Amino acid sequence: MLRRKARRLLPLTRKRLRWVGVALCSACLVLGLSLGQRPAHSTLLANQLTSSTPAASSQRFANNPAQLVEQGKAFYQGGQYAAAAEAWSQAAQGYKSQPLNQAIVLNQLSLAQQELGQWLKAQDSLRQSLEIVGAPPAPENLSIYAQALNAQGSLNLSQGDPKSAMDTWGETAEIYAQLGDEIGRIGSLINQAQAQQVMGLYLKSRKTLEKVTAELDQQANPEIRATGYRSLGNVLRLVGDLEEAERSLLLSLQNAEVTDAPQEVSMTQLSLGNTARARKSFDLAIDYYQKASQSPIPSTQQQARLNLLSVLIEKQDWPQAQQLWPQIDTELSGQPPSRRNIYSKVNLVKSLVKLNQESPSKTPSIPDIANITAKAVQQSYDIDDPRAQAYALGNLGNLYELDEQWSEARKLTEQALFIAQANNASEISYQWQWQLGRIMDAQKQTEQATSAYQGAYQTLEYLRKDLVATNPEAQFSFRESVEPVYRELVDLLLRGDNPSQENLNQARAVMESLQLTELDNFFRSACLDGQIISIEDIDQQSAAVVYPILLKDRIELITSLPQQKDLKHQSIPIPQAEVEKTIQLFREEIEKPYTFIESKELGQIVYNWLIQPLQSGLEESQADTLVFVLDGALRNLPLAALYDSENYLIEKYALALAPGMQLINTEPLQGRELQVIAAGISEARGFYPPLENVKKELDKISRLVTSTVLLNRDFTSTSLREQIQSLPYPIVHLATHGKFSSEAEKTILLAWDKEINVNQLNELLRSSEQVRPEPIELLVLSACETAAGDDRAALGLAGVSVQAGARSTLASLWSLDDESTASLIGEFYDELVQSKVSKAKALQKAQVAMIQDPDFRHPAHWSAFVLVGNWL
C-alpha cells in the first residue's frame, strides 16, 4: 500500500528537509511560551490591509517602496507571510527618508512576523514604529500610533500576556474614538473582550460585548454594522454563546445584503454555517455553507466547501461527500502556495482519511492521500512558513502511522515537532508529541512513549486557557484531539501490576486536569481560577476520595483514604463499553418506580466494580464520607443506589461529588445561621407543566429557616439578581424546571420571564460577589434533570457547580415526582437545622429517611439527588 509509493514521496521531502535537521540539531528543544493565536482584528481590523489578489511567491519584488507595500498586502492576504514580511522589510528600508510611511509599514511588518512566530522581530518592528511616531504622539500621528498599539495588543496576547493586551486594546479603542474611526474602535473592544476571556474576567468580557452590541444597534452605517456584527458573532461563538452569536450574525447578514456587497454576505454566511454546526444543526449548516461557497472571494469559497465536506462526513452522507471532494482537490491544486492553501490541503486530507475509513469506494487510497499531503509540505517550504511546515509534516507523519510504517512516521513526526517547538507553535507541538507517543507505544517503547505523552500533556496544560482559540482551520475537536491525550497517558502510567506512588499521583493529577479541561471546553472559557485548595486538605479525618478512571479495557480505581499518605490502587478488567452499557441500563431501570429487583441487581454489579475492591481499606480508615471524582459515563451514575446485597451505599456512607480535587476554599456550613433565598415556579409556563408541590416545598423551607421567597410571577431573572445582591444569605434555593446538558447553552433553568442558561446564571450569581460580604455556600436546584440520552450531560451539572460560584450544589440527575422532591428537600433542611451536620450527611439522613418511608423507599424517589462541591 503506502510503502511502495511512500519511498517516492520521502526523498522529495527529505531533500527539502535536510537543512532543517542541520539547523536544529544543536537547538535546545523547549516548549514554546507563546500561543500564536490571531485575535478578532485579523477579521475586523487587518491594519489597513485591503483585499487584493495574491501574487505568486516566485514573483520578483519591486524596487519602489509603494509597490513593495502593495505586494506585501497581496502576500499577506494570500497567507504568504514570509513573502509579505520580506516585501514590507524592503519597503521599510526604502521609506527611510519618509519616516511616517516607514512607521506604517513597520506596523504591518510586525503582523506578518507575528504570523511566523518571530516574536522578537515583531516587537522590534513595533519599537521602531513607536520611536518614529512618538509616545505620546503628535495629533497628526494618532492613526499610525493606534495601528502600532493594535499590533502590540496582538503580540501581547500571542505571548501569553492577556493583561497587557487588554490594557493596550483599551487605549486603542479610546484613540479610535478620538479619530472617529468606528470600525477601529469596535474592533478594539471586541479584541479587549477576547483578552478578558483569556484572563477569566467573564463578567467584564460580557459587559464589553454588551457594550459593543448596544453601540452596533445604534450604528447607522450598514457596512460597519455588517462587519461589526460578524466579528462579534464570531467571538460569541468561540466563547460558547451560540444563541447570541447567531443573533449577531443574522444582523450582520441583514446589513451586508443592504450594502450589496456579495463578499460581505458570503463571509457572514460562512460564519453562520460554523455557528449552526456548533449547534449540531447540520442541515442548516449545509445550507449556509452551500451559499457561502458561491462567494466571489476564493478563500471564502474554499473554506465553505471544506467545512461542507466535513459536515457531510459527520452526517455520513457519503454520496454527497464523494461528489464534493474532487472539486475541492482540483481547486486547491490550482491555487498558489500560501498558509491558507496548505492548511486547506491538510484539512482535505483529514476529511479524506475519515472518508476512506468509513466509505472506501471512490475515495483516494492512503498513498494518494499522502501525495496531497506531500505537496502541502513542499509548498510550506516554497513559502518559507515554519508553522505550515510543522503542520503539514506532522500530518504526513500521521499517514505513515496509519499505515504502520513506524520508522518513517517517527522521523517525520520528530521533524515536525522540532520545527513547531522552535517556532513557539505550542498548539501544533502537542499534536506531534502525542503522535510520537502513539508511535513509540505501538513499538512497545513504553518509557519513551510515556515521556512523549508527558510532553503533550504539559503543553496542553500551558494551552488549557486558550484551547478555544485554536485555529478553526485545524478542525479542533476536544473529544478527538485533546481528551485522548489525557486518557492514553493515564493508561501508560497505570500499566502493570503495581504502579509506583509517583505514577499514581501523576495519573490522578492528569485526570484532575482532564476534568478541568472538559469544563473549560464546556464553557469555552477557563472555569477554575483564584483561591483553590486540595479537597484532601478540607477533610482529612473522615472523607475518602475515590477516582474511578474509565479506560478502554478496564476501570482503574485510585483512592485517597483519610489519614493515610499513600494512594491505593485497584484495576478492574471490565471493558469501557460494558461499563457504559451497564450504567445506561441501571439508569433506565432505577428511574422506573416498580423495578426493585432489576435495579438492585444492576446496582450490585456496579457496587462490585467501584466499592467492593475498596471495602477493607474504607473500613480500616473508618471513613464515613465518600467523595467521588467521576469520569465519563460514571457521572450519570446514582451512587446512592449502589447495592451490596443487603444495603444501599447511602445507608453506609455520606456521598458527594467533586468536579475535581481543586475546590474553592470554604468554611463548613454547620454552626452558621441558615438563611435562604428561595425561588420557584408552581404554575405551568409554556411547554413546562405545573409543579404543584413547589409551594409546599418553599413553605416548609420558610418555616425551618429565615427565608425570602419569590414564587411564580415574583421569580424573574431580575428579581433574583436583586435579592442575591441585597441579601447576604448563604443558601440560594431554586425550585423550577431545568435541564443539564453537555452543551452550555442547553443547560437551563426556568424563571418566570425566561429560560436562564448556565452562562447567564453564572453572571447572575457572580454579579453579587462585588457587593456581598459572603459567597453563596449552597445552591439547591430542585426539579432539574440531566438531559436524557446525553452521555456528557452531567458536565452541565458539574459546570453549574463550578461556574456559578456556589461552593456546593444540590441537584437531581433525573426528573422526580415533585411530591417526593418536596419531602426529601424538607428532610434535608430539617437535618441541616436540627442536627447541624455537614451538607453531605444531611443529604444522607434525608435519603435514608426516604428509604424507610414505604411510599418513597424505591431509589427512583431519592437516589437522583447528588451533592456536588464542598460537602462540609
Coordinates of C-alpha atoms in Angstrom, one line a residue, residues 404-840:
E404 CA 2.1 1.3 10.4
Q405 CA 5.4 2.5 8.8
W406 CA 6.8 3.3 12.2
S407 CA 10.3 4.4 11.3
E408 CA 9.2 6.9 8.7
A409 CA 6.3 8.1 10.8
R410 CA 8.7 8.8 13.7
K411 CA 11.2 10.7 11.5
L412 CA 8.5 13.0 10.0
T413 CA 6.8 13.5 13.4
E414 CA 10.1 14.4 15.1
Q415 CA 11.0 16.9 12.4
A416 CA 7.5 18.5 12.6
L417 CA 7.8 18.7 16.4
F418 CA 11.3 20.3 16.2
I419 CA 10.0 23.0 13.8
A420 CA 6.9 23.6 15.9
Q421 CA 8.8 24.0 19.2
A422 CA 11.5 26.1 17.6
N423 CA 8.8 28.5 16.4
N424 CA 6.7 28.6 19.5
A425 CA 3.8 26.8 17.9
S426 CA 2.5 25.1 21.1
E427 CA -0.9 24.4 19.6
I428 CA 0.8 22.3 16.9
S429 CA 3.5 20.9 19.1
Y430 CA 1.2 19.0 21.4
Q431 CA -0.3 17.1 18.5
W432 CA 3.1 15.8 17.4
Q433 CA 4.2 15.0 20.9
W434 CA 1.0 12.9 21.2
Q435 CA 1.6 11.3 17.8
L436 CA 5.2 10.5 18.8
G437 CA 3.9 8.8 21.9
R438 CA 1.4 6.7 19.9
I439 CA 4.2 5.6 17.5
M440 CA 6.5 4.6 20.3
D441 CA 3.8 2.8 22.2
A442 CA 2.9 0.8 19.1
Q443 CA 6.6 -0.2 19.0
K444 CA 6.4 -1.3 22.7
Q445 CA 8.8 1.5 23.8
T446 CA 6.8 2.3 26.9
E447 CA 9.3 4.6 28.7
Q448 CA 9.8 6.7 25.6
A449 CA 6.1 6.8 24.8
T450 CA 5.3 7.9 28.3
S451 CA 7.9 10.7 28.1
A452 CA 6.3 11.9 24.8
Y453 CA 2.8 11.8 26.2
Q454 CA 4.0 13.8 29.3
G455 CA 5.3 16.4 26.9
A456 CA 2.0 16.6 25.1
Y457 CA 0.2 16.8 28.5
Q458 CA 2.4 19.6 29.7
T459 CA 1.9 21.6 26.5
L460 CA -1.9 21.2 26.8
E461 CA -1.7 22.4 30.4
Y462 CA 0.0 25.5 29.2
L463 CA -2.6 25.9 26.4
R464 CA -5.6 25.0 28.5
K465 CA -7.0 28.5 28.8
D466 CA -6.5 29.2 25.2
L467 CA -7.8 25.9 23.7
V468 CA -11.0 27.6 22.5
A469 CA -8.9 30.0 20.3
T470 CA -7.1 27.2 18.5
N471 CA -7.1 27.8 14.7
P472 CA -10.5 26.7 13.5
E473 CA -8.8 25.7 10.2
A474 CA -7.1 23.0 12.1
Q475 CA -10.5 21.3 12.7
F476 CA -10.1 21.4 16.5
S477 CA -12.2 18.9 18.4
F478 CA -11.9 18.3 22.1
R479 CA -13.1 14.7 22.1
E480 CA -10.9 13.8 19.1
S481 CA -7.8 16.0 19.7
V482 CA -7.5 16.6 23.4
E483 CA -9.3 14.2 25.6
P484 CA -7.4 11.1 24.3
V485 CA -4.0 12.6 25.2
Y486 CA -5.0 12.5 28.9
R487 CA -6.6 9.1 28.9
E488 CA -3.8 7.4 26.9
L489 CA -1.2 8.9 29.3
V490 CA -3.1 7.6 32.3
D491 CA -3.2 4.2 30.6
L492 CA 0.6 4.2 30.2
L493 CA 1.2 5.3 33.8
L494 CA -1.1 2.7 35.3
R495 CA 0.1 -0.3 33.3
G496 CA 1.5 -3.3 35.2
D497 CA 0.5 -4.9 38.5
N498 CA 2.0 -2.4 40.9
P499 CA 2.3 1.2 39.6
S500 CA 4.6 3.4 41.8
Q501 CA 3.2 6.1 44.0
E502 CA 4.8 8.6 41.7
N503 CA 2.8 7.2 38.8
L504 CA -0.4 7.0 40.8
N505 CA 0.0 10.7 41.8
Q506 CA 0.6 11.7 38.3
A507 CA -2.3 9.7 36.9
R508 CA -4.5 11.4 39.4
A509 CA -3.2 14.8 38.5
V510 CA -3.7 14.1 34.8
M511 CA -7.4 13.1 35.4
E512 CA -7.8 16.3 37.5
S513 CA -6.6 18.3 34.6
L514 CA -8.9 16.5 32.2
Q515 CA -11.9 17.3 34.5
L516 CA -11.0 21.0 34.4
T517 CA -10.2 21.0 30.7
E518 CA -13.6 19.3 30.0
L519 CA -15.3 22.1 31.9
D520 CA -13.2 24.7 30.1
N521 CA -14.3 23.2 26.8
F522 CA -18.0 23.0 28.0
F523 CA -18.0 26.7 28.8
R524 CA -15.5 27.7 26.1
S525 CA -13.5 29.5 28.8
A526 CA -11.4 28.7 31.8
C527 CA -13.5 27.9 34.8
L528 CA -11.4 27.5 37.9
D529 CA -9.2 30.4 38.8
G530 CA -8.4 32.1 42.1
Q531 CA -8.0 30.6 45.5
I532 CA -8.1 26.8 45.4
I533 CA -7.1 24.0 47.7
S534 CA -6.9 20.2 47.6
I535 CA -10.1 18.5 48.8
E536 CA -7.9 16.3 50.9
D537 CA -6.9 19.3 52.9
I538 CA -10.6 20.1 53.6
D539 CA -11.5 16.9 55.5
Q540 CA -8.5 14.7 56.4
Q541 CA -10.3 12.9 59.2
S542 CA -13.4 11.2 57.7
A543 CA -13.6 11.5 53.9
A544 CA -12.1 9.1 51.4
V545 CA -11.6 10.5 47.9
V546 CA -12.2 8.0 45.1
Y547 CA -11.1 8.4 41.4
P548 CA -12.7 5.7 39.1
I549 CA -11.0 6.1 35.7
L550 CA -12.6 4.6 32.6
L551 CA -10.1 3.2 30.1
K552 CA -10.9 1.1 27.0
D553 CA -10.2 -2.3 28.6
R554 CA -10.5 -1.6 32.4
I555 CA -11.6 0.6 35.3
E556 CA -8.7 2.0 37.3
L557 CA -9.5 2.9 40.9
I558 CA -7.2 5.4 42.8
T559 CA -8.3 6.1 46.4
S560 CA -7.0 8.5 49.0
L561 CA -8.0 7.3 52.4
P562 CA -8.3 9.6 55.4
Q563 CA -5.1 10.0 57.5
Q564 CA -3.1 7.8 55.0
K565 CA -0.3 9.3 52.9
D566 CA -0.1 6.6 50.2
L567 CA -2.7 6.3 47.5
K568 CA -4.4 2.9 47.0
H569 CA -4.8 1.3 43.6
Q570 CA -7.0 -1.4 42.1
S571 CA -7.5 -2.4 38.4
I572 CA -10.8 -4.0 37.4
P573 CA -10.6 -5.7 33.9
I574 CA -14.1 -4.6 32.6
P575 CA -14.2 -3.1 29.1
Q576 CA -15.4 0.5 28.9
A577 CA -18.2 -0.5 26.5
E578 CA -19.6 -2.9 29.1
V579 CA -19.4 -0.3 31.9
E580 CA -21.2 2.2 29.8
K581 CA -23.9 -0.2 28.8
T582 CA -24.5 -1.4 32.4
I583 CA -24.7 2.2 33.6
Q584 CA -27.2 3.1 30.9
L585 CA -29.4 0.0 31.9
F586 CA -29.0 0.9 35.6
R587 CA -30.2 4.4 34.9
E588 CA -33.2 3.2 32.8
E589 CA -34.3 0.7 35.4
I590 CA -33.8 2.8 38.5
E591 CA -35.9 5.6 37.1
K592 CA -38.9 3.2 37.0
P593 CA -40.5 3.2 40.5
Y594 CA -41.5 -0.5 40.1
T595 CA -38.2 -2.3 39.2
F596 CA -36.9 -3.2 42.6
I597 CA -35.2 -6.5 41.6
E598 CA -33.7 -5.3 38.4
S599 CA -32.3 -2.1 39.8
K600 CA -30.8 -3.9 42.8
E601 CA -29.1 -6.5 40.6
L602 CA -27.6 -3.8 38.4
G603 CA -26.7 -1.7 41.4
Q604 CA -24.8 -4.7 42.9
I605 CA -22.8 -5.2 39.7
V606 CA -21.6 -1.6 39.7
Y607 CA -21.0 -1.8 43.5
N608 CA -18.7 -4.8 42.9
W609 CA -16.8 -2.8 40.4
L610 CA -16.4 0.5 42.3
I611 CA -16.8 -0.2 46.0
Q612 CA -16.1 -3.8 46.9
P613 CA -12.4 -3.5 45.9
L614 CA -12.1 -0.6 48.4
Q615 CA -14.1 -2.1 51.2
S616 CA -11.3 -3.3 53.6
G617 CA -9.4 0.0 53.3
L618 CA -12.5 2.0 53.9
E619 CA -13.4 0.0 57.0
E620 CA -9.8 0.2 58.4
S621 CA -9.7 4.0 57.9
Q622 CA -13.1 4.5 59.4
A623 CA -14.2 6.7 56.6
D624 CA -17.8 7.9 56.8
T625 CA -17.9 10.1 53.7
L626 CA -17.0 9.1 50.2
V627 CA -16.1 11.9 47.7
F628 CA -16.1 10.7 44.1
V629 CA -14.3 12.5 41.2
L630 CA -16.2 10.7 38.5
D631 CA -15.2 10.2 34.9
G632 CA -17.1 9.9 31.7
A633 CA -20.3 7.9 31.8
L634 CA -19.9 7.4 35.5
R635 CA -21.0 11.0 36.1
N636 CA -24.6 9.9 35.3
L637 CA -24.4 7.2 38.0
P638 CA -26.8 7.4 41.0
L639 CA -24.1 6.3 43.5
A640 CA -26.5 6.4 46.4
A641 CA -28.4 3.4 45.0
L642 CA -25.4 1.1 44.6
Y643 CA -26.2 -2.1 46.4
D644 CA -24.1 -4.7 48.4
S645 CA -26.9 -7.4 48.5
E646 CA -28.2 -6.0 51.9
N647 CA -27.9 -2.3 52.0
Y648 CA -27.7 0.7 49.7
L649 CA -24.4 2.6 49.6
I650 CA -26.1 5.7 51.1
E651 CA -27.0 3.7 54.2
K652 CA -23.3 3.2 54.9
Y653 CA -21.7 6.4 53.7
A654 CA -22.4 10.1 53.1
L655 CA -21.7 10.8 49.5
A656 CA -20.5 13.8 47.5
L657 CA -19.2 14.5 44.0
A658 CA -16.3 16.8 43.1
P659 CA -15.7 18.2 39.7
G660 CA -12.0 17.9 40.6
M661 CA -9.7 17.7 43.5
Q662 CA -9.3 21.5 43.4
L663 CA -12.2 23.4 45.0
I664 CA -12.6 27.0 46.1
N665 CA -11.9 27.1 49.8
T666 CA -14.8 27.3 52.2
E667 CA -15.8 27.1 55.8
P668 CA -18.2 24.4 57.0
L669 CA -21.9 25.5 56.8
Q670 CA -22.8 24.0 60.2
G671 CA -22.6 26.5 63.0
R672 CA -23.8 29.4 60.8
E673 CA -27.2 30.9 60.8
L674 CA -29.1 29.4 57.9
Q675 CA -30.8 31.9 55.6
V676 CA -32.3 31.1 52.3
I677 CA -33.3 33.0 49.1
A678 CA -36.0 30.6 47.8
A679 CA -37.5 31.0 44.4
G680 CA -39.8 28.7 42.5
I681 CA -42.5 28.2 39.8
S682 CA -45.5 26.1 40.6
E683 CA -47.7 27.1 37.6
A684 CA -47.5 25.9 34.1
R685 CA -45.3 28.0 31.7
G686 CA -45.4 27.4 28.0
F687 CA -44.4 23.8 27.4
Y688 CA -43.5 23.3 31.0
P689 CA -46.1 21.6 33.2
P690 CA -47.1 22.8 36.7
L691 CA -45.0 21.8 39.7
E692 CA -47.8 21.6 42.2
N693 CA -45.7 20.8 45.3
V694 CA -43.2 23.6 44.8
K695 CA -45.3 26.0 47.0
K696 CA -45.3 23.2 49.7
E697 CA -41.6 22.8 49.4
L698 CA -40.9 26.6 49.7
D699 CA -43.4 26.9 52.6
K700 CA -41.6 24.2 54.6
I701 CA -38.2 25.9 54.0
S702 CA -39.6 29.2 55.2
R703 CA -40.9 27.5 58.4
L704 CA -37.5 26.0 59.1
V705 CA -35.1 28.9 58.3
T706 CA -35.1 32.6 57.7
S707 CA -36.2 32.9 54.0
T708 CA -37.1 35.4 51.3
V709 CA -39.5 33.7 48.9
L710 CA -40.0 34.5 45.2
L711 CA -42.9 32.5 43.8
N712 CA -44.2 32.4 40.2
R713 CA -44.5 36.0 38.9
D714 CA -42.2 37.2 41.6
F715 CA -39.4 34.9 40.4
T716 CA -37.9 36.7 37.4
S717 CA -34.2 36.8 36.5
T718 CA -34.1 40.5 37.6
S719 CA -35.8 40.0 40.9
L720 CA -33.5 37.0 41.7
R721 CA -30.4 39.1 40.9
E722 CA -31.6 41.9 43.1
Q723 CA -32.3 39.6 46.1
I724 CA -28.9 37.9 45.7
Q725 CA -27.1 41.2 45.6
S726 CA -29.0 42.7 48.5
L727 CA -29.3 39.8 50.9
P728 CA -26.0 38.0 52.0
Y729 CA -27.8 34.7 52.6
P730 CA -25.6 31.7 52.2
I731 CA -28.2 29.4 50.5
V732 CA -30.0 30.0 47.2
H733 CA -32.8 27.5 46.5
L734 CA -34.4 27.3 43.0
A735 CA -37.4 25.0 42.7
T736 CA -38.1 25.1 39.0
H737 CA -37.8 23.3 35.7
G738 CA -34.3 22.9 34.5
K739 CA -32.0 20.7 32.4
F740 CA -28.3 19.9 32.5
S741 CA -26.8 19.2 29.0
S742 CA -23.3 18.7 27.6
E743 CA -23.8 22.0 25.8
A744 CA -23.7 25.2 28.0
E745 CA -26.5 26.9 26.1
K746 CA -28.8 23.9 26.6
T747 CA -28.1 23.8 30.3
I748 CA -31.0 26.0 31.5
L749 CA -33.2 27.0 34.5
L750 CA -36.7 28.4 34.1
A751 CA -37.6 31.8 35.6
W752 CA -41.0 33.4 35.1
D753 CA -39.7 35.8 32.5
K754 CA -37.4 33.5 30.5
E755 CA -35.1 30.5 30.4
I756 CA -31.7 31.2 32.0
N757 CA -28.8 29.3 30.5
V758 CA -25.8 28.4 32.6
N759 CA -23.6 31.3 31.4
Q760 CA -26.4 33.7 32.3
L761 CA -26.8 32.0 35.7
N762 CA -23.1 32.4 36.2
E763 CA -23.4 36.2 35.5
L764 CA -26.4 36.5 37.7
L765 CA -24.9 34.7 40.7
R766 CA -21.4 36.1 40.3
S767 CA -22.6 39.6 40.0
S768 CA -23.2 39.5 43.7
E769 CA -19.6 38.8 44.5
Q770 CA -18.6 42.5 44.4
V771 CA -21.4 43.6 46.8
R772 CA -21.9 40.5 49.1
P773 CA -19.5 40.0 52.0
E774 CA -20.0 36.2 51.9
P775 CA -20.1 33.8 48.9
I776 CA -23.1 31.6 48.1
E777 CA -22.3 28.4 50.1
L778 CA -25.1 26.2 48.8
L779 CA -27.1 26.3 45.5
V780 CA -30.1 24.0 45.5
L781 CA -31.6 23.2 42.1
S782 CA -34.8 21.3 42.7
A783 CA -36.8 19.8 39.8
C784 CA -33.9 19.9 37.4
E785 CA -32.6 16.9 35.5
T786 CA -29.7 15.7 33.2
A787 CA -30.6 15.6 29.6
A788 CA -31.9 12.2 28.6
G789 CA -29.7 10.3 26.1
D790 CA -26.8 12.8 26.6
D791 CA -23.8 10.8 27.8
R792 CA -22.0 14.0 28.9
A793 CA -25.0 15.8 30.3
A794 CA -23.6 15.6 33.8
L795 CA -20.9 18.1 32.7
G796 CA -23.7 20.6 32.9
L797 CA -24.4 19.8 36.5
A798 CA -20.7 19.9 37.3
G799 CA -20.4 23.1 35.3
V800 CA -23.1 24.9 37.2
S801 CA -21.4 24.0 40.4
V802 CA -18.1 25.4 39.3
Q803 CA -19.1 28.3 37.1
A804 CA -21.9 29.7 39.1
G805 CA -19.6 30.4 42.0
A806 CA -21.6 28.5 44.6
R807 CA -19.4 26.4 46.9
S808 CA -21.8 23.4 46.7
T809 CA -24.7 22.4 44.5
L810 CA -27.5 20.0 45.4
A811 CA -29.4 18.8 42.3
S812 CA -31.0 15.8 40.7
L813 CA -29.9 13.5 37.9
W814 CA -33.4 13.0 36.6
S815 CA -36.9 14.5 36.8
L816 CA -38.6 13.5 40.0
D817 CA -42.2 13.5 41.2
D818 CA -42.4 16.9 42.9
E819 CA -44.1 15.4 46.0
S820 CA -41.1 13.1 46.7
T821 CA -38.8 16.1 45.9
A822 CA -40.6 18.3 48.4
S823 CA -40.4 15.6 51.0
L824 CA -36.6 14.9 50.6
I825 CA -35.8 18.6 50.5
G826 CA -37.8 19.2 53.6
E827 CA -35.9 16.4 55.4
F828 CA -32.6 17.8 54.1
Y829 CA -33.2 21.3 55.6
D830 CA -34.6 19.8 58.8
E831 CA -31.3 17.9 59.3
L832 CA -29.2 21.0 58.5
V833 CA -31.1 22.9 61.1
Q834 CA -31.7 20.3 63.8
S835 CA -28.7 18.1 63.6
K836 CA -26.2 20.7 62.5
V837 CA -24.3 18.1 60.4
S838 CA -22.4 18.6 57.2
K839 CA -24.3 19.0 53.9
A840 CA -23.3 15.5 52.8

